[in-house]
GROMACS .gro file of C-alpha atoms in nm:
model
  293
    1MET     CA    1   0.379  -0.657  -1.630
    2SER     CA    2   0.002  -0.628  -1.560
    3LYS     CA    3  -0.016  -0.991  -1.417
    4TYR     CA    4   0.285  -0.897  -1.165
    5THR     CA    5   0.265  -0.610  -0.945
    6ALA     CA    6   0.592  -0.727  -0.789
    7THR     CA    7   0.930  -0.706  -0.993
    8LYS     CA    8   1.051  -0.991  -0.773
    9GLN     CA    9   0.756  -1.230  -0.869
   10LEU     CA   10   0.792  -1.137  -1.237
   11ILE     CA   11   1.163  -1.216  -1.241
   12HIS     CA   12   1.095  -1.531  -1.030
   13SER     CA   13   0.852  -1.656  -1.292
   14TYR     CA   14   1.095  -1.607  -1.577
   15LEU     CA   15   1.342  -1.780  -1.363
   16SER     CA   16   1.112  -2.068  -1.296
   17GLN     CA   17   1.018  -2.116  -1.662
   18SER     CA   18   1.396  -2.129  -1.768
   19LEU     CA   19   1.489  -2.353  -1.469
   20SER     CA   20   1.229  -2.600  -1.607
   21ILE     CA   21   1.362  -2.598  -1.963
   22TYR     CA   22   1.709  -2.647  -1.829
   23THR     CA   23   1.633  -2.921  -1.636
   24SER     CA   24   1.410  -3.093  -1.866
   25ASN     CA   25   1.712  -3.081  -2.114
   26HIS     CA   26   1.960  -3.247  -1.871
   27GLN     CA   27   1.885  -3.424  -1.538
   28ASN     CA   28   1.502  -3.435  -1.455
   29SER     CA   29   1.585  -3.309  -1.119
   30CYS     CA   30   1.387  -3.007  -1.040
   31ILE     CA   31   1.381  -2.765  -0.745
   32ASP     CA   32   1.044  -2.670  -0.563
   33GLU     CA   33   0.940  -2.340  -0.739
   34GLN     CA   34   0.873  -2.174  -0.396
   35LYS     CA   35   1.238  -2.263  -0.270
   36ILE     CA   36   1.423  -2.102  -0.594
   37PRO     CA   37   1.682  -1.857  -0.410
   38LEU     CA   38   1.622  -1.495  -0.533
   39TYR     CA   39   1.689  -1.194  -0.322
   40LYS     CA   40   1.736  -0.805  -0.408
   41GLY     CA   41   2.073  -0.670  -0.417
   42ARG     CA   42   2.173  -0.385  -0.176
   43ASP     CA   43   2.280  -0.144  -0.439
   44ASN     CA   44   2.012   0.143  -0.453
   45ASN     CA   45   2.147   0.281  -0.786
   46ARG     CA   46   1.991  -0.014  -0.955
   47VAL     CA   47   1.692  -0.282  -0.928
   48LEU     CA   48   1.887  -0.586  -0.907
   49TYR     CA   49   1.796  -0.941  -0.791
   50ILE     CA   50   2.047  -1.232  -0.718
   51SER     CA   51   1.969  -1.609  -0.769
   52ASP     CA   52   2.228  -1.864  -0.635
   53ILE     CA   53   1.992  -2.152  -0.789
   54ALA     CA   54   2.308  -2.285  -0.997
   55LEU     CA   55   2.496  -2.338  -0.674
   56LYS     CA   56   2.209  -2.514  -0.538
   57LEU     CA   57   2.168  -2.761  -0.828
   58SER     CA   58   2.531  -2.802  -0.909
   59LYS     CA   59   2.576  -3.132  -0.683
   60SER     CA   60   2.259  -3.307  -0.807
   61HIS     CA   61   2.313  -3.231  -1.171
   62ASN     CA   62   2.685  -3.334  -1.151
   63ARG     CA   63   2.787  -2.981  -1.339
   64THR     CA   64   2.976  -2.712  -1.221
   65PRO     CA   65   2.750  -2.411  -1.103
   66MET     CA   66   2.901  -2.185  -1.388
   67GLU     CA   67   2.789  -2.438  -1.643
   68ILE     CA   68   2.410  -2.445  -1.484
   69ALA     CA   69   2.418  -2.074  -1.464
   70SER     CA   70   2.497  -2.045  -1.814
   71GLY     CA   71   2.236  -2.281  -1.941
   72ILE     CA   72   1.959  -2.066  -1.727
   73THR     CA   73   2.077  -1.742  -1.852
   74SER     CA   74   2.076  -1.828  -2.221
   75HIS     CA   75   1.698  -1.900  -2.159
   76LEU     CA   76   1.652  -1.584  -1.980
   77LEU     CA   77   1.799  -1.381  -2.238
   78ALA     CA   78   1.612  -1.551  -2.510
   79THR     CA   79   1.275  -1.483  -2.346
   80CYS     CA   80   1.320  -1.145  -2.149
   81GLY     CA   81   1.655  -1.004  -2.270
   82GLU     CA   82   1.477  -0.671  -2.385
   83VAL     CA   83   1.366  -0.584  -2.020
   84PHE     CA   84   1.632  -0.756  -1.828
   85SER     CA   85   2.000  -0.747  -1.805
   86VAL     CA   86   2.157  -1.073  -1.714
   87GLN     CA   87   2.515  -1.172  -1.624
   88ILE     CA   88   2.676  -1.439  -1.437
   89VAL     CA   89   2.910  -1.376  -1.142
   90PRO     CA   90   3.142  -1.652  -1.022
   91PRO     CA   91   3.118  -1.907  -0.879
   92GLY     CA   92   2.764  -1.908  -1.031
   93SER     CA   93   2.535  -1.653  -0.907
   94ILE     CA   94   2.269  -1.510  -1.155
   95TYR     CA   95   2.238  -1.138  -1.168
   96VAL     CA   96   1.915  -0.999  -1.325
   97GLU     CA   97   1.870  -0.633  -1.330
   98LEU     CA   98   1.576  -0.418  -1.445
   99LYS     CA   99   1.635  -0.238  -1.760
  100PRO     CA  100   1.469   0.140  -1.783
  101LEU     CA  101   1.203   0.044  -1.987
  102LEU     CA  102   1.064  -0.222  -1.744
  103LEU     CA  103   1.120  -0.024  -1.440
  104ALA     CA  104   0.932   0.294  -1.586
  105ALA     CA  105   0.650   0.051  -1.664
  106TRP     CA  106   0.653  -0.083  -1.301
  107LEU     CA  107   0.653   0.289  -1.136
  108GLN     CA  108   0.363   0.378  -1.398
  109SER     CA  109   0.158   0.109  -1.278
  110ILE     CA  110   0.216   0.166  -0.902
  111ALA     CA  111   0.173   0.557  -0.949
  112ILE     CA  112  -0.142   0.566  -1.128
  113LYS     CA  113  -0.329   0.242  -1.002
  114SER     CA  114  -0.447   0.146  -0.674
  115LEU     CA  115  -0.232  -0.117  -0.509
  116GLY     CA  116  -0.415  -0.453  -0.394
  117ASN     CA  117  -0.761  -0.557  -0.464
  118GLU     CA  118  -1.031  -0.271  -0.444
  119GLU     CA  119  -1.254  -0.502  -0.209
  120GLU     CA  120  -0.987  -0.493   0.050
  121VAL     CA  121  -1.012  -0.131   0.122
  122GLU     CA  122  -1.335   0.027   0.236
  123SER     CA  123  -1.284   0.395   0.153
  124PRO     CA  124  -1.488   0.672   0.349
  125SER     CA  125  -1.714   0.888   0.148
  126GLY     CA  126  -1.951   1.195   0.219
  127ASP     CA  127  -1.996   1.257   0.595
  128GLN     CA  128  -1.773   0.984   0.672
  129TRP     CA  129  -1.431   1.200   0.576
  130GLN     CA  130  -1.544   1.402   0.876
  131ILE     CA  131  -1.567   1.107   1.107
  132ALA     CA  132  -1.239   0.962   0.969
  133GLU     CA  133  -1.060   1.276   1.006
  134ILE     CA  134  -1.185   1.295   1.384
  135ALA     CA  135  -1.071   0.926   1.397
  136THR     CA  136  -0.707   1.018   1.261
  137ARG     CA  137  -0.652   1.273   1.519
  138LYS     CA  138  -0.731   1.016   1.808
  139ILE     CA  139  -0.534   0.762   1.638
  140ALA     CA  140  -0.259   1.014   1.624
  141LEU     CA  141  -0.260   1.031   2.005
  142ASP     CA  142  -0.318   0.653   2.050
  143ASN     CA  143  -0.041   0.543   1.831
  144SER     CA  144   0.324   0.593   1.832
  145GLU     CA  145   0.489   0.897   1.720
  146ARG     CA  146   0.617   0.661   1.436
  147LEU     CA  147   0.296   0.562   1.313
  148PHE     CA  148   0.189   0.943   1.314
  149ALA     CA  149   0.500   1.021   1.101
  150VAL     CA  150   0.374   0.786   0.835
  151GLN     CA  151   0.034   0.935   0.835
  152TYR     CA  152   0.190   1.280   0.814
  153THR     CA  153   0.405   1.150   0.506
  154HIS     CA  154   0.104   1.010   0.316
  155ALA     CA  155  -0.111   1.336   0.379
  156ARG     CA  156   0.202   1.554   0.238
  157CYS     CA  157   0.189   1.342  -0.073
  158CYS     CA  158  -0.160   1.371  -0.124
  159SER     CA  159  -0.132   1.748  -0.083
  160LEU     CA  160   0.168   1.758  -0.344
  161VAL     CA  161  -0.045   1.569  -0.600
  162LEU     CA  162  -0.346   1.794  -0.559
  163LEU     CA  163  -0.115   2.089  -0.573
  164ALA     CA  164   0.016   1.975  -0.896
  165HIS     CA  165  -0.315   1.899  -1.049
  166ARG     CA  166  -0.442   2.233  -0.971
  167GLU     CA  167  -0.114   2.388  -1.116
  168GLY     CA  168  -0.141   2.180  -1.443
  169LEU     CA  169   0.176   1.971  -1.366
  170ILE     CA  170  -0.024   1.654  -1.384
  171GLN     CA  171  -0.378   1.576  -1.507
  172LEU     CA  172  -0.589   1.357  -1.258
  173LYS     CA  173  -0.881   1.184  -1.417
  174ASN     CA  174  -1.091   1.231  -1.087
  175ILE     CA  175  -0.965   1.348  -0.773
  176LYS     CA  176  -1.189   1.105  -0.585
  177ASN     CA  177  -0.969   0.822  -0.734
  178LEU     CA  178  -0.664   0.945  -0.554
  179LEU     CA  179  -0.865   0.964  -0.234
  180ALA     CA  180  -1.073   0.638  -0.269
  181ASP     CA  181  -0.852   0.398  -0.413
  182THR     CA  182  -1.045   0.329  -0.734
  183GLY     CA  183  -0.939   0.314  -1.075
  184GLU     CA  184  -0.670   0.495  -1.236
  185ASN     CA  185  -0.537   0.819  -1.066
  186SER     CA  186  -0.373   0.995  -1.376
  187GLN     CA  187  -0.480   1.029  -1.744
  188GLU     CA  188  -0.133   1.052  -1.882
  189GLN     CA  189   0.181   0.853  -1.922
  190ILE     CA  190   0.445   0.995  -1.661
  191PRO     CA  191   0.781   1.076  -1.843
  192TRP     CA  192   1.015   0.853  -1.659
  193LEU     CA  193   1.232   0.814  -1.940
  194ASN     CA  194   1.448   1.074  -2.116
  195HIS     CA  195   1.505   1.060  -2.509
  196ASN     CA  196   1.774   0.827  -2.444
  197TYR     CA  197   1.535   0.587  -2.286
  198GLN     CA  198   1.744   0.614  -1.949
  199MET     CA  199   1.569   0.711  -1.633
  200ARG     CA  200   1.523   1.070  -1.555
  201LEU     CA  201   1.519   0.990  -1.179
  202SER     CA  202   1.907   0.938  -1.104
  203HIS     CA  203   1.955   1.125  -0.775
  204PRO     CA  204   2.066   0.924  -0.494
  205ALA     CA  205   1.757   1.013  -0.287
  206GLU     CA  206   1.533   0.907  -0.580
  207ASN     CA  207   1.715   0.575  -0.632
  208HIS     CA  208   1.683   0.521  -0.258
  209LEU     CA  209   1.301   0.573  -0.265
  210ILE     CA  210   1.255   0.369  -0.565
  211ALA     CA  211   1.428   0.078  -0.393
  212GLU     CA  212   1.236   0.092  -0.074
  213LEU     CA  213   0.906   0.124  -0.285
  214VAL     CA  214   1.035  -0.212  -0.484
  215LYS     CA  215   1.105  -0.373  -0.143
  216VAL     CA  216   0.784  -0.300   0.001
  217VAL     CA  217   0.570  -0.409  -0.293
  218ASP     CA  218   0.797  -0.717  -0.317
  219ASN     CA  219   0.712  -0.810   0.043
  220LEU     CA  220   0.335  -0.732  -0.025
  221GLU     CA  221   0.286  -0.952  -0.330
  222PHE     CA  222   0.558  -1.212  -0.336
  223PRO     CA  223   0.701  -1.237   0.011
  224HIS     CA  224   0.985  -1.480   0.152
  225VAL     CA  225   0.807  -1.811   0.223
  226ASP     CA  226   0.955  -1.854   0.563
  227SER     CA  227   0.994  -1.496   0.655
  228SER     CA  228   0.763  -1.251   0.826
  229VAL     CA  229   0.729  -0.861   0.767
  230ASN     CA  230   0.760  -0.586   1.016
  231TRP     CA  231   0.507  -0.362   0.842
  232GLU     CA  232   0.548  -0.065   1.084
  233LYS     CA  233   0.933  -0.064   1.005
  234ALA     CA  234   0.867  -0.126   0.645
  235ALA     CA  235   0.629   0.203   0.632
  236LEU     CA  236   0.848   0.395   0.857
  237ASP     CA  237   1.164   0.329   0.610
  238LEU     CA  238   0.951   0.425   0.340
  239SER     CA  239   0.854   0.741   0.502
  240GLN     CA  240   1.195   0.831   0.590
  241ALA     CA  241   1.323   0.770   0.222
  242PHE     CA  242   1.048   1.011   0.120
  243GLU     CA  243   1.133   1.273   0.348
  244VAL     CA  244   1.509   1.252   0.223
  245PHE     CA  245   1.393   1.267  -0.148
  246TRP     CA  246   1.147   1.562  -0.065
  247CYS     CA  247   1.434   1.769   0.109
  248ARG     CA  248   1.693   1.691  -0.183
  249CYS     CA  249   1.485   1.680  -0.508
  250ARG     CA  250   1.292   1.999  -0.592
  251ILE     CA  251   0.964   1.988  -0.794
  252TRP     CA  252   0.850   2.354  -0.812
  253GLY     CA  253   1.054   2.655  -0.888
  254ASN     CA  254   1.322   2.632  -1.137
  255VAL     CA  255   1.284   2.259  -1.181
  256LYS     CA  256   0.935   2.330  -1.292
  257ILE     CA  257   1.013   2.587  -1.521
  258SER     CA  258   1.338   2.471  -1.693
  259SER     CA  259   1.265   2.073  -1.658
  260PRO     CA  260   0.911   2.008  -1.636
  261ASN     CA  261   0.952   1.642  -1.737
  262LEU     CA  262   1.181   1.594  -1.459
  263ALA     CA  263   0.923   1.759  -1.252
  264GLN     CA  264   0.632   1.519  -1.345
  265ALA     CA  265   0.870   1.222  -1.301
  266ARG     CA  266   0.929   1.337  -0.955
  267LEU     CA  267   0.562   1.374  -0.906
  268GLY     CA  268   0.500   1.017  -1.023
  269LEU     CA  269   0.741   0.915  -0.743
  270VAL     CA  270   0.525   1.119  -0.504
  271MET     CA  271   0.212   0.949  -0.623
  272ALA     CA  272   0.357   0.602  -0.604
  273THR     CA  273   0.475   0.660  -0.257
  274GLN     CA  274   0.122   0.775  -0.182
  275SER     CA  275  -0.026   0.445  -0.301
  276VAL     CA  276   0.196   0.231  -0.131
  277LEU     CA  277   0.188   0.406   0.201
  278LYS     CA  278  -0.197   0.417   0.202
  279PHE     CA  279  -0.215   0.031   0.147
  280LEU     CA  280   0.039  -0.011   0.439
  281LEU     CA  281  -0.149   0.218   0.659
  282VAL     CA  282  -0.499   0.064   0.597
  283ASN     CA  283  -0.447  -0.288   0.493
  284LYS     CA  284  -0.126  -0.369   0.701
  285LEU     CA  285  -0.139  -0.128   1.022
  286GLY     CA  286  -0.521  -0.106   1.049
  287ILE     CA  287  -0.530   0.280   1.071
  288PHE     CA  288  -0.676   0.549   0.852
  289ALA     CA  289  -0.458   0.720   0.587
  290PRO     CA  290  -0.530   1.088   0.622
  291LEU     CA  291  -0.557   1.334   0.324
  292GLU     CA  292  -0.418   1.615   0.538
  293LEU     CA  293  -0.319   1.697   0.898
   0.00000   0.00000   0.00000
């Protein structure tokens, strides 16, 4: 998982490998790897990707889409069946779904590590924080209300994580890591999975936020070759998904007392959102990601 930040990129790599094995075993007619059709399903309750590569190859290979899909799927299951669920849907679409173990590993990597390359972000330090704070207030006036809403969501995520650290719900290795995009933020494994190895996060608002995180990171790390991304809209959609999550999914109070593991998992989702929002604000929208407002 460490090689691929985007789940789509990981699935694409396995699909490409299985396709190369299949085509070498049959007709030596390969498709450009960059043009392997692969898109994310719309069901927010699971992280599902769909490929119609078998439909695309059926004519050139003189085989039915179902036969081609079966050959590719058998290779997929042999190499990554432990982390993906794979099925064929007529007339020949291949459905690849992340299993909880892989989804938990992906969320962990997003939550505790900075997104992108460290050299891409020059974080303020010392007196620069005061200057940046003044700049933030000016930006809030200069930019649209929508961008300010994204900045506000990022600041709220930071406040929640720091509060959780002070109350002992999570342990940060170094608070500066959260603020400066360096190293790992947390020193512990977030309890994403329950004792049955299923995701603790199953509320519709949690699933929707996870789906938005997956979509944004996919677009950041493995975008469509022939498409452009509206980063302002992507940041706004993620911010709105977080607001719904925050309104409907408690962390403190009874949840913290009776279900501390659930509270920690939800805080992990807050950390993941903060990490992705910061990258969008600084690297894609070119504005400061405030710690507080």
